[in-house]
Structure formats: structure tokens, C-alpha cells
Amino acid sequence: SDEERQCVHESDELQSLLRGLSSLRRLLWRLGLAAELFMPEGEGPVDGSDAEALQELQASIASSLAKAKASWAKLESDIISLRLKIEPWQEGSTYEAGGCTNGSVPEQQRTAPLCRLCLLPAVPLGMEAEIEERDPGAVSAPWRGGHWHVQCANFWLR
């Protein structure tokens, strides 16, 4: 019934699940962006003993990323069919993409530590509250000798 649907939509558990899915969407975007930046579009090295192994690794990464994107598209479709909503999100508005800056943040962002997994800017210590106010998904923490996005560290642990 509509009353039951409304009750479920307002439950803390469902809202927590949807926030978790939003974190997964962001992690997929980060890893996809890193792959675009660091994996060549064309042919890899032609010579050398490691060339074939590198090409196999790149093909495996590209295949895994394509599967992850297809899974995400299916999940989004399922969410829409259930008439649920994940918070709207634009990649360009993220801290990592430089989209949540004001007068004092650009200099800090330019010198921000890089996440050890995705190699995108992580929120510097001391700026958490200022950045989180504009981009709640940009949460970083020191871990294992470096600065990590919390979602990337959780992914690495799994």
C-alpha cells in the first residue's frame, strides 16, 4: 500500500542503504576516472618482456570496470523501478573534480594529498568541516601511512 511504501521510504535503514549506494557510485566514478587517466586508450608497449603482461593487466582492468559500470546501471534501473531516489549527484560538483571551491579552498586543493587508491585529491586535515559542508561525500582520513578517501579505504579492506 502507499502507506507502507511511505513508511519504508522514511525508515532510517533505507536512508542509510541509499547513502551507502551513493558512496558506491562515487567510488565507481573515482576508479573509472583513475583508469581513464592512467590506462592508455590505444596499444600498449610493443617491445619488452613485460609488454604482454601489462596488456593482459590493462585488458582485465578494463573488463572489470565495464562489468562494474553495467552492474551500476542495472542497480540504478532497479532503484527507479522501485520508485526510490538516490540523492542527485554531479561529478563536476565533487571536491575531487574541483567543484566545491570558494576563495580559500583552491590553493588547499592544489596541494591536497592524493588518495593512495584512486590518486585523486583527498581532503586535507583541518579542512574537513569546510569541505564536508559543500560535499558530504568527500570524507578523507589518514590511514596506513597516507591519506585515503574513506570509501576507498573501505573498498581496499574488502
Short mmCIF file of N, CA and C in Angstrom, two decimals:
data_model
loop_
_atom_site.label_atom_id
_atom_site.label_comp_id
_atom_site.label_asym_id
_atom_site.label_seq_id
_atom_site.Cartn_x
_atom_site.Cartn_y
_atom_site.Cartn_z
N SER A 1 0.84 -1.19 0.00
CA SER A 1 0.00 0.00 0.00
C SER A 1 0.88 1.24 0.00
N ASP A 2 0.28 2.37 -0.34
CA ASP A 2 1.02 3.63 -0.34
C ASP A 2 1.51 4.01 1.05
N GLU A 3 0.71 3.68 2.05
CA GLU A 3 1.09 4.00 3.43
C GLU A 3 2.33 3.20 3.85
N GLU A 4 2.36 1.93 3.48
CA GLU A 4 3.51 1.09 3.80
C GLU A 4 4.75 1.57 3.04
N ARG A 5 4.57 1.91 1.78
CA ARG A 5 5.68 2.41 0.97
C ARG A 5 6.25 3.68 1.59
N GLN A 6 5.38 4.58 2.04
CA GLN A 6 5.83 5.82 2.66
C GLN A 6 6.61 5.53 3.94
N CYS A 7 6.13 4.58 4.73
CA CYS A 7 6.80 4.19 5.98
C CYS A 7 8.20 3.65 5.69
N VAL A 8 8.31 2.80 4.68
CA VAL A 8 9.61 2.25 4.31
C VAL A 8 10.54 3.34 3.79
N HIS A 9 10.02 4.24 2.96
CA HIS A 9 10.83 5.32 2.40
C HIS A 9 11.41 6.20 3.50
N GLU A 10 10.69 6.36 4.58
CA GLU A 10 11.13 7.25 5.65
C GLU A 10 11.99 6.53 6.69
N SER A 11 12.15 5.23 6.57
CA SER A 11 12.90 4.49 7.59
C SER A 11 14.39 4.84 7.54
N ASP A 12 15.00 4.84 8.70
CA ASP A 12 16.43 5.13 8.80
C ASP A 12 17.26 4.09 8.06
N GLU A 13 16.83 2.84 8.11
CA GLU A 13 17.57 1.76 7.46
C GLU A 13 17.64 1.96 5.95
N LEU A 14 16.51 2.31 5.34
CA LEU A 14 16.51 2.52 3.90
C LEU A 14 17.35 3.75 3.54
N GLN A 15 17.22 4.80 4.29
CA GLN A 15 18.00 6.01 4.01
C GLN A 15 19.50 5.73 4.14
N SER A 16 19.88 4.91 5.12
CA SER A 16 21.28 4.53 5.28
C SER A 16 21.75 3.69 4.09
N LEU A 17 20.90 2.77 3.63
CA LEU A 17 21.23 1.96 2.46
C LEU A 17 21.43 2.85 1.24
N LEU A 18 20.57 3.82 1.03
CA LEU A 18 20.69 4.71 -0.13
C LEU A 18 21.95 5.56 -0.05
N ARG A 19 22.32 6.01 1.15
CA ARG A 19 23.58 6.75 1.32
C ARG A 19 24.77 5.85 0.99
N GLY A 20 24.69 4.59 1.41
CA GLY A 20 25.74 3.63 1.08
C GLY A 20 25.87 3.42 -0.42
N LEU A 21 24.73 3.34 -1.10
CA LEU A 21 24.76 3.20 -2.56
C LEU A 21 25.35 4.44 -3.22
N SER A 22 25.08 5.60 -2.66
CA SER A 22 25.69 6.83 -3.18
C SER A 22 27.20 6.79 -3.04
N SER A 23 27.68 6.22 -1.94
CA SER A 23 29.14 6.07 -1.75
C SER A 23 29.72 5.12 -2.79
N LEU A 24 28.99 4.05 -3.09
CA LEU A 24 29.47 3.12 -4.13
C LEU A 24 29.53 3.80 -5.49
N ARG A 25 28.52 4.62 -5.79
CA ARG A 25 28.53 5.35 -7.06
C ARG A 25 29.76 6.24 -7.15
N ARG A 26 30.10 6.90 -6.07
CA ARG A 26 31.26 7.80 -6.05
C ARG A 26 32.56 7.00 -6.20
N LEU A 27 32.65 5.86 -5.54
CA LEU A 27 33.83 5.02 -5.65
C LEU A 27 34.00 4.52 -7.09
N LEU A 28 32.92 4.10 -7.71
CA LEU A 28 32.98 3.66 -9.10
C LEU A 28 33.46 4.80 -9.99
N TRP A 29 32.96 6.01 -9.75
CA TRP A 29 33.40 7.16 -10.54
C TRP A 29 34.90 7.41 -10.33
N ARG A 30 35.35 7.36 -9.08
CA ARG A 30 36.77 7.59 -8.80
C ARG A 30 37.66 6.58 -9.52
N LEU A 31 37.30 5.30 -9.42
CA LEU A 31 38.12 4.27 -10.05
C LEU A 31 38.06 4.37 -11.58
N GLY A 32 36.89 4.73 -12.11
CA GLY A 32 36.78 4.92 -13.55
C GLY A 32 37.62 6.09 -14.03
N LEU A 33 37.62 7.18 -13.27
CA LEU A 33 38.43 8.34 -13.63
C LEU A 33 39.92 8.01 -13.56
N ALA A 34 40.33 7.29 -12.52
CA ALA A 34 41.73 6.88 -12.42
C ALA A 34 42.12 6.00 -13.60
N ALA A 35 41.22 5.10 -13.99
CA ALA A 35 41.51 4.24 -15.15
C ALA A 35 41.66 5.06 -16.42
N GLU A 36 40.80 6.05 -16.60
CA GLU A 36 40.91 6.91 -17.78
C GLU A 36 42.23 7.68 -17.79
N LEU A 37 42.66 8.12 -16.61
CA LEU A 37 43.88 8.91 -16.53
C LEU A 37 45.14 8.07 -16.73
N PHE A 38 45.13 6.84 -16.25
CA PHE A 38 46.37 6.07 -16.21
C PHE A 38 46.43 4.89 -17.17
N MET A 39 45.33 4.56 -17.81
CA MET A 39 45.36 3.45 -18.77
C MET A 39 45.29 4.01 -20.18
N PRO A 40 46.20 3.63 -21.02
CA PRO A 40 46.19 4.14 -22.39
C PRO A 40 44.99 3.63 -23.18
N GLU A 41 44.50 4.48 -24.07
CA GLU A 41 43.37 4.10 -24.93
C GLU A 41 43.80 3.14 -26.02
N GLY A 42 44.97 3.38 -26.59
CA GLY A 42 45.42 2.57 -27.73
C GLY A 42 46.27 1.41 -27.30
N GLU A 43 47.18 1.07 -28.18
CA GLU A 43 48.07 -0.06 -27.93
C GLU A 43 49.06 0.27 -26.82
N GLY A 44 49.43 -0.76 -26.07
CA GLY A 44 50.43 -0.62 -25.02
C GLY A 44 51.82 -0.72 -25.63
N PRO A 45 52.81 -0.89 -24.79
CA PRO A 45 54.18 -1.02 -25.31
C PRO A 45 54.31 -2.24 -26.21
N VAL A 46 55.03 -2.07 -27.29
CA VAL A 46 55.18 -3.15 -28.25
C VAL A 46 56.33 -4.07 -27.87
N ASP A 47 57.42 -3.50 -27.37
CA ASP A 47 58.61 -4.28 -27.04
C ASP A 47 58.71 -4.51 -25.54
N GLY A 48 59.60 -5.39 -25.19
CA GLY A 48 59.88 -5.62 -23.78
C GLY A 48 59.23 -6.88 -23.26
N SER A 49 59.85 -7.45 -22.27
CA SER A 49 59.36 -8.72 -21.73
C SER A 49 58.07 -8.56 -20.93
N ASP A 50 57.83 -7.37 -20.41
CA ASP A 50 56.64 -7.15 -19.60
C ASP A 50 55.45 -6.63 -20.40
N ALA A 51 55.64 -6.41 -21.69
CA ALA A 51 54.59 -5.80 -22.52
C ALA A 51 53.32 -6.65 -22.54
N GLU A 52 53.48 -7.96 -22.72
CA GLU A 52 52.30 -8.82 -22.80
C GLU A 52 51.57 -8.88 -21.46
N ALA A 53 52.32 -8.96 -20.37
CA ALA A 53 51.70 -8.99 -19.04
C ALA A 53 50.96 -7.68 -18.76
N LEU A 54 51.55 -6.57 -19.17
CA LEU A 54 50.92 -5.26 -18.98
C LEU A 54 49.63 -5.16 -19.79
N GLN A 55 49.66 -5.64 -21.02
CA GLN A 55 48.47 -5.61 -21.85
C GLN A 55 47.36 -6.48 -21.26
N GLU A 56 47.71 -7.65 -20.73
CA GLU A 56 46.72 -8.51 -20.08
C GLU A 56 46.13 -7.84 -18.85
N LEU A 57 46.98 -7.19 -18.07
CA LEU A 57 46.51 -6.48 -16.88
C LEU A 57 45.55 -5.35 -17.27
N GLN A 58 45.90 -4.58 -18.28
CA GLN A 58 45.04 -3.48 -18.73
C GLN A 58 43.71 -4.02 -19.26
N ALA A 59 43.74 -5.11 -19.99
CA ALA A 59 42.50 -5.70 -20.51
C ALA A 59 41.62 -6.20 -19.37
N SER A 60 42.23 -6.79 -18.35
CA SER A 60 41.48 -7.27 -17.20
C SER A 60 40.85 -6.11 -16.43
N ILE A 61 41.60 -5.04 -16.25
CA ILE A 61 41.07 -3.87 -15.55
C ILE A 61 39.92 -3.26 -16.34
N ALA A 62 40.10 -3.11 -17.63
CA ALA A 62 39.05 -2.54 -18.48
C ALA A 62 37.79 -3.41 -18.43
N SER A 63 37.95 -4.72 -18.47
CA SER A 63 36.81 -5.63 -18.41
C SER A 63 36.09 -5.53 -17.06
N SER A 64 36.85 -5.49 -15.97
CA SER A 64 36.25 -5.38 -14.64
C SER A 64 35.52 -4.06 -14.47
N LEU A 65 36.09 -2.99 -14.97
CA LEU A 65 35.45 -1.68 -14.88
C LEU A 65 34.15 -1.66 -15.70
N ALA A 66 34.17 -2.26 -16.88
CA ALA A 66 32.95 -2.33 -17.70
C ALA A 66 31.86 -3.13 -16.99
N LYS A 67 32.24 -4.23 -16.35
CA LYS A 67 31.26 -5.03 -15.60
C LYS A 67 30.69 -4.23 -14.43
N ALA A 68 31.54 -3.49 -13.73
CA ALA A 68 31.08 -2.68 -12.60
C ALA A 68 30.12 -1.60 -13.06
N LYS A 69 30.43 -0.96 -14.19
CA LYS A 69 29.53 0.08 -14.72
C LYS A 69 28.19 -0.52 -15.16
N ALA A 70 28.23 -1.70 -15.76
CA ALA A 70 26.99 -2.37 -16.17
C ALA A 70 26.16 -2.75 -14.94
N SER A 71 26.81 -3.22 -13.90
CA SER A 71 26.10 -3.56 -12.66
C SER A 71 25.47 -2.33 -12.04
N TRP A 72 26.21 -1.21 -12.09
CA TRP A 72 25.66 0.02 -11.53
C TRP A 72 24.43 0.47 -12.34
N ALA A 73 24.51 0.39 -13.65
CA ALA A 73 23.38 0.78 -14.50
C ALA A 73 22.14 -0.08 -14.18
N LYS A 74 22.35 -1.37 -13.97
CA LYS A 74 21.25 -2.27 -13.60
C LYS A 74 20.68 -1.88 -12.24
N LEU A 75 21.55 -1.59 -11.29
CA LEU A 75 21.10 -1.19 -9.95
C LEU A 75 20.30 0.10 -10.01
N GLU A 76 20.77 1.07 -10.78
CA GLU A 76 20.02 2.33 -10.94
C GLU A 76 18.64 2.08 -11.53
N SER A 77 18.58 1.21 -12.51
CA SER A 77 17.30 0.87 -13.13
C SER A 77 16.36 0.22 -12.11
N ASP A 78 16.90 -0.68 -11.30
CA ASP A 78 16.09 -1.33 -10.26
C ASP A 78 15.59 -0.32 -9.23
N ILE A 79 16.45 0.61 -8.85
CA ILE A 79 16.06 1.63 -7.88
C ILE A 79 14.93 2.49 -8.43
N ILE A 80 15.03 2.87 -9.69
CA ILE A 80 13.98 3.67 -10.31
C ILE A 80 12.68 2.88 -10.39
N SER A 81 12.77 1.59 -10.73
CA SER A 81 11.55 0.79 -10.84
C SER A 81 10.85 0.63 -9.48
N LEU A 82 11.62 0.72 -8.40
CA LEU A 82 11.04 0.66 -7.05
C LEU A 82 10.57 2.03 -6.56
N ARG A 83 10.71 3.02 -7.40
CA ARG A 83 10.34 4.41 -7.09
C ARG A 83 11.11 4.95 -5.88
N LEU A 84 12.37 4.56 -5.81
CA LEU A 84 13.27 5.09 -4.79
C LEU A 84 14.14 6.16 -5.42
N LYS A 85 14.76 6.96 -4.59
CA LYS A 85 15.61 8.03 -5.11
C LYS A 85 16.94 8.03 -4.38
N ILE A 86 18.01 8.06 -5.16
CA ILE A 86 19.34 8.30 -4.61
C ILE A 86 19.59 9.79 -4.80
N GLU A 87 20.24 10.38 -3.82
CA GLU A 87 20.46 11.83 -3.89
C GLU A 87 21.10 12.20 -5.22
N PRO A 88 20.67 13.31 -5.80
CA PRO A 88 21.25 13.73 -7.08
C PRO A 88 22.74 14.03 -6.90
N TRP A 89 23.48 13.79 -7.97
CA TRP A 89 24.93 13.94 -7.87
C TRP A 89 25.50 14.28 -9.23
N GLN A 90 26.33 15.28 -9.27
CA GLN A 90 27.02 15.66 -10.49
C GLN A 90 28.52 15.53 -10.24
N GLU A 91 29.20 14.81 -11.11
CA GLU A 91 30.63 14.58 -10.92
C GLU A 91 31.41 15.89 -10.79
N GLY A 92 31.04 16.88 -11.59
CA GLY A 92 31.76 18.15 -11.59
C GLY A 92 31.60 18.94 -10.31
N SER A 93 30.64 18.56 -9.46
CA SER A 93 30.44 19.29 -8.22
C SER A 93 31.22 18.69 -7.06
N THR A 94 31.98 17.63 -7.31
CA THR A 94 32.71 16.97 -6.23
C THR A 94 33.99 17.71 -5.89
N TYR A 95 34.45 17.51 -4.68
CA TYR A 95 35.72 18.09 -4.25
C TYR A 95 36.85 17.61 -5.15
N GLU A 96 36.86 16.32 -5.46
CA GLU A 96 37.93 15.74 -6.25
C GLU A 96 38.03 16.38 -7.64
N ALA A 97 36.90 16.79 -8.18
CA ALA A 97 36.88 17.40 -9.52
C ALA A 97 36.99 18.92 -9.46
N GLY A 98 37.18 19.47 -8.25
CA GLY A 98 37.33 20.92 -8.11
C GLY A 98 36.02 21.67 -8.10
N GLY A 99 34.91 21.00 -7.87
CA GLY A 99 33.61 21.63 -8.00
C GLY A 99 33.03 22.25 -6.75
N CYS A 100 33.68 22.16 -5.61
CA CYS A 100 33.09 22.75 -4.40
C CYS A 100 34.08 23.71 -3.76
N THR A 101 34.58 24.62 -4.54
CA THR A 101 35.59 25.53 -4.03
C THR A 101 35.03 26.91 -3.77
N ASN A 102 35.70 27.62 -2.90
CA ASN A 102 35.44 29.04 -2.71
C ASN A 102 36.78 29.74 -2.66
N GLY A 103 36.82 30.94 -2.18
CA GLY A 103 38.05 31.71 -2.21
C GLY A 103 39.25 31.06 -1.55
N SER A 104 39.08 30.35 -0.43
CA SER A 104 40.22 29.81 0.29
C SER A 104 40.57 28.38 -0.10
N VAL A 105 39.68 27.67 -0.73
CA VAL A 105 39.89 26.25 -0.98
C VAL A 105 40.79 25.94 -2.18
N PRO A 106 40.79 26.70 -3.28
CA PRO A 106 41.58 26.28 -4.44
C PRO A 106 43.06 26.04 -4.13
N GLU A 107 43.68 26.89 -3.34
CA GLU A 107 45.10 26.68 -3.01
C GLU A 107 45.28 25.40 -2.22
N GLN A 108 44.39 25.15 -1.26
CA GLN A 108 44.47 23.93 -0.46
C GLN A 108 44.24 22.70 -1.34
N GLN A 109 43.34 22.82 -2.30
CA GLN A 109 43.05 21.68 -3.16
C GLN A 109 44.24 21.37 -4.07
N ARG A 110 44.91 22.40 -4.53
CA ARG A 110 46.05 22.20 -5.41
C ARG A 110 47.16 21.44 -4.70
N THR A 111 47.27 21.63 -3.38
CA THR A 111 48.31 20.96 -2.63
C THR A 111 47.75 19.84 -1.77
N ALA A 112 46.54 19.40 -2.03
CA ALA A 112 45.91 18.35 -1.24
C ALA A 112 46.65 17.04 -1.41
N PRO A 113 46.66 16.22 -0.37
CA PRO A 113 47.26 14.89 -0.50
C PRO A 113 46.43 14.06 -1.47
N LEU A 114 47.06 13.11 -2.11
CA LEU A 114 46.35 12.23 -3.03
C LEU A 114 45.97 10.94 -2.32
N CYS A 115 44.77 10.47 -2.59
CA CYS A 115 44.30 9.19 -2.04
C CYS A 115 45.22 8.09 -2.54
N ARG A 116 45.58 7.18 -1.67
CA ARG A 116 46.50 6.11 -2.02
C ARG A 116 45.91 5.09 -2.99
N LEU A 117 44.58 5.05 -3.12
CA LEU A 117 43.97 4.09 -4.03
C LEU A 117 43.64 4.71 -5.38
N CYS A 118 42.85 5.77 -5.38
CA CYS A 118 42.37 6.33 -6.66
C CYS A 118 43.25 7.48 -7.18
N LEU A 119 44.16 7.97 -6.36
CA LEU A 119 45.10 9.04 -6.73
C LEU A 119 44.42 10.37 -7.04
N LEU A 120 43.20 10.57 -6.54
CA LEU A 120 42.52 11.86 -6.66
C LEU A 120 42.71 12.64 -5.37
N PRO A 121 42.53 13.97 -5.39
CA PRO A 121 42.76 14.76 -4.18
C PRO A 121 41.88 14.31 -3.02
N ALA A 122 42.50 14.16 -1.87
CA ALA A 122 41.79 13.85 -0.63
C ALA A 122 41.70 15.13 0.18
N VAL A 123 40.70 15.23 1.02
CA VAL A 123 40.51 16.44 1.82
C VAL A 123 41.65 16.56 2.83
N PRO A 124 42.39 17.68 2.81
CA PRO A 124 43.50 17.85 3.75
C PRO A 124 43.00 17.94 5.20
N LEU A 125 43.83 17.48 6.12
CA LEU A 125 43.50 17.60 7.54
C LEU A 125 43.27 19.07 7.88
N GLY A 126 42.28 19.31 8.70
CA GLY A 126 41.95 20.68 9.10
C GLY A 126 40.91 21.35 8.22
N MET A 127 40.59 20.74 7.08
CA MET A 127 39.60 21.33 6.17
C MET A 127 38.34 20.48 6.06
N GLU A 128 38.24 19.45 6.88
CA GLU A 128 37.13 18.51 6.78
C GLU A 128 35.77 19.19 6.88
N ALA A 129 35.59 20.03 7.90
CA ALA A 129 34.28 20.65 8.12
C ALA A 129 33.92 21.59 6.97
N GLU A 130 34.89 22.36 6.51
CA GLU A 130 34.63 23.31 5.42
C GLU A 130 34.24 22.59 4.12
N ILE A 131 34.94 21.52 3.80
CA ILE A 131 34.66 20.78 2.57
C ILE A 131 33.39 19.95 2.72
N GLU A 132 33.22 19.28 3.85
CA GLU A 132 32.06 18.40 4.03
C GLU A 132 30.75 19.18 3.96
N GLU A 133 30.80 20.45 4.34
CA GLU A 133 29.60 21.28 4.25
C GLU A 133 29.12 21.40 2.81
N ARG A 134 30.06 21.47 1.86
CA ARG A 134 29.71 21.60 0.45
C ARG A 134 29.65 20.28 -0.29
N ASP A 135 30.39 19.28 0.21
CA ASP A 135 30.43 17.97 -0.46
C ASP A 135 30.51 16.88 0.60
N PRO A 136 29.34 16.43 1.10
CA PRO A 136 29.32 15.45 2.19
C PRO A 136 30.02 14.12 1.86
N GLY A 137 30.19 13.80 0.60
CA GLY A 137 30.84 12.54 0.23
C GLY A 137 32.35 12.61 0.20
N ALA A 138 32.91 13.80 0.38
CA ALA A 138 34.36 13.97 0.33
C ALA A 138 34.94 13.82 1.73
N VAL A 139 34.98 12.59 2.22
CA VAL A 139 35.48 12.32 3.56
C VAL A 139 36.80 11.58 3.42
N SER A 140 37.84 12.11 4.04
CA SER A 140 39.17 11.51 3.97
C SER A 140 39.73 11.33 5.36
N ALA A 141 40.72 10.43 5.46
CA ALA A 141 41.35 10.18 6.76
C ALA A 141 42.76 9.63 6.54
N PRO A 142 43.64 9.91 7.49
CA PRO A 142 44.96 9.28 7.41
C PRO A 142 44.84 7.79 7.74
N TRP A 143 45.53 6.96 6.95
CA TRP A 143 45.49 5.52 7.17
C TRP A 143 46.67 4.88 6.46
N ARG A 144 47.31 3.95 7.10
CA ARG A 144 48.43 3.19 6.53
C ARG A 144 49.48 4.08 5.87
N GLY A 145 49.87 5.10 6.57
CA GLY A 145 50.95 5.95 6.08
C GLY A 145 50.58 6.91 4.97
N GLY A 146 49.31 7.10 4.70
CA GLY A 146 48.89 8.02 3.66
C GLY A 146 47.53 8.59 3.97
N HIS A 147 47.03 9.37 3.05
CA HIS A 147 45.71 9.97 3.19
C HIS A 147 44.79 9.25 2.20
N TRP A 148 43.64 8.79 2.67
CA TRP A 148 42.72 8.00 1.86
C TRP A 148 41.33 8.60 1.92
N HIS A 149 40.57 8.47 0.83
CA HIS A 149 39.13 8.69 0.92
C HIS A 149 38.59 7.54 1.76
N VAL A 150 37.67 7.81 2.62
CA VAL A 150 37.14 6.75 3.49
C VAL A 150 36.54 5.62 2.66
N GLN A 151 35.82 5.96 1.58
CA GLN A 151 35.22 4.93 0.74
C GLN A 151 36.30 4.08 0.07
N CYS A 152 37.40 4.70 -0.34
CA CYS A 152 38.48 3.94 -0.98
C CYS A 152 39.15 3.01 0.02
N ALA A 153 39.35 3.46 1.26
CA ALA A 153 39.95 2.62 2.29
C ALA A 153 39.03 1.43 2.60
N ASN A 154 37.73 1.66 2.69
CA ASN A 154 36.80 0.57 2.93
C ASN A 154 36.81 -0.43 1.79
N PHE A 155 36.90 0.06 0.56
CA PHE A 155 36.97 -0.81 -0.60
C PHE A 155 38.25 -1.66 -0.54
N TRP A 156 39.36 -1.03 -0.19
CA TRP A 156 40.65 -1.73 -0.13
C TRP A 156 40.60 -2.84 0.92
N LEU A 157 39.92 -2.60 2.03
CA LEU A 157 39.83 -3.60 3.10
C LEU A 157 39.02 -4.82 2.67
N ARG A 158 38.05 -4.62 1.79
CA ARG A 158 37.19 -5.72 1.37
C ARG A 158 37.95 -6.55 0.39
#
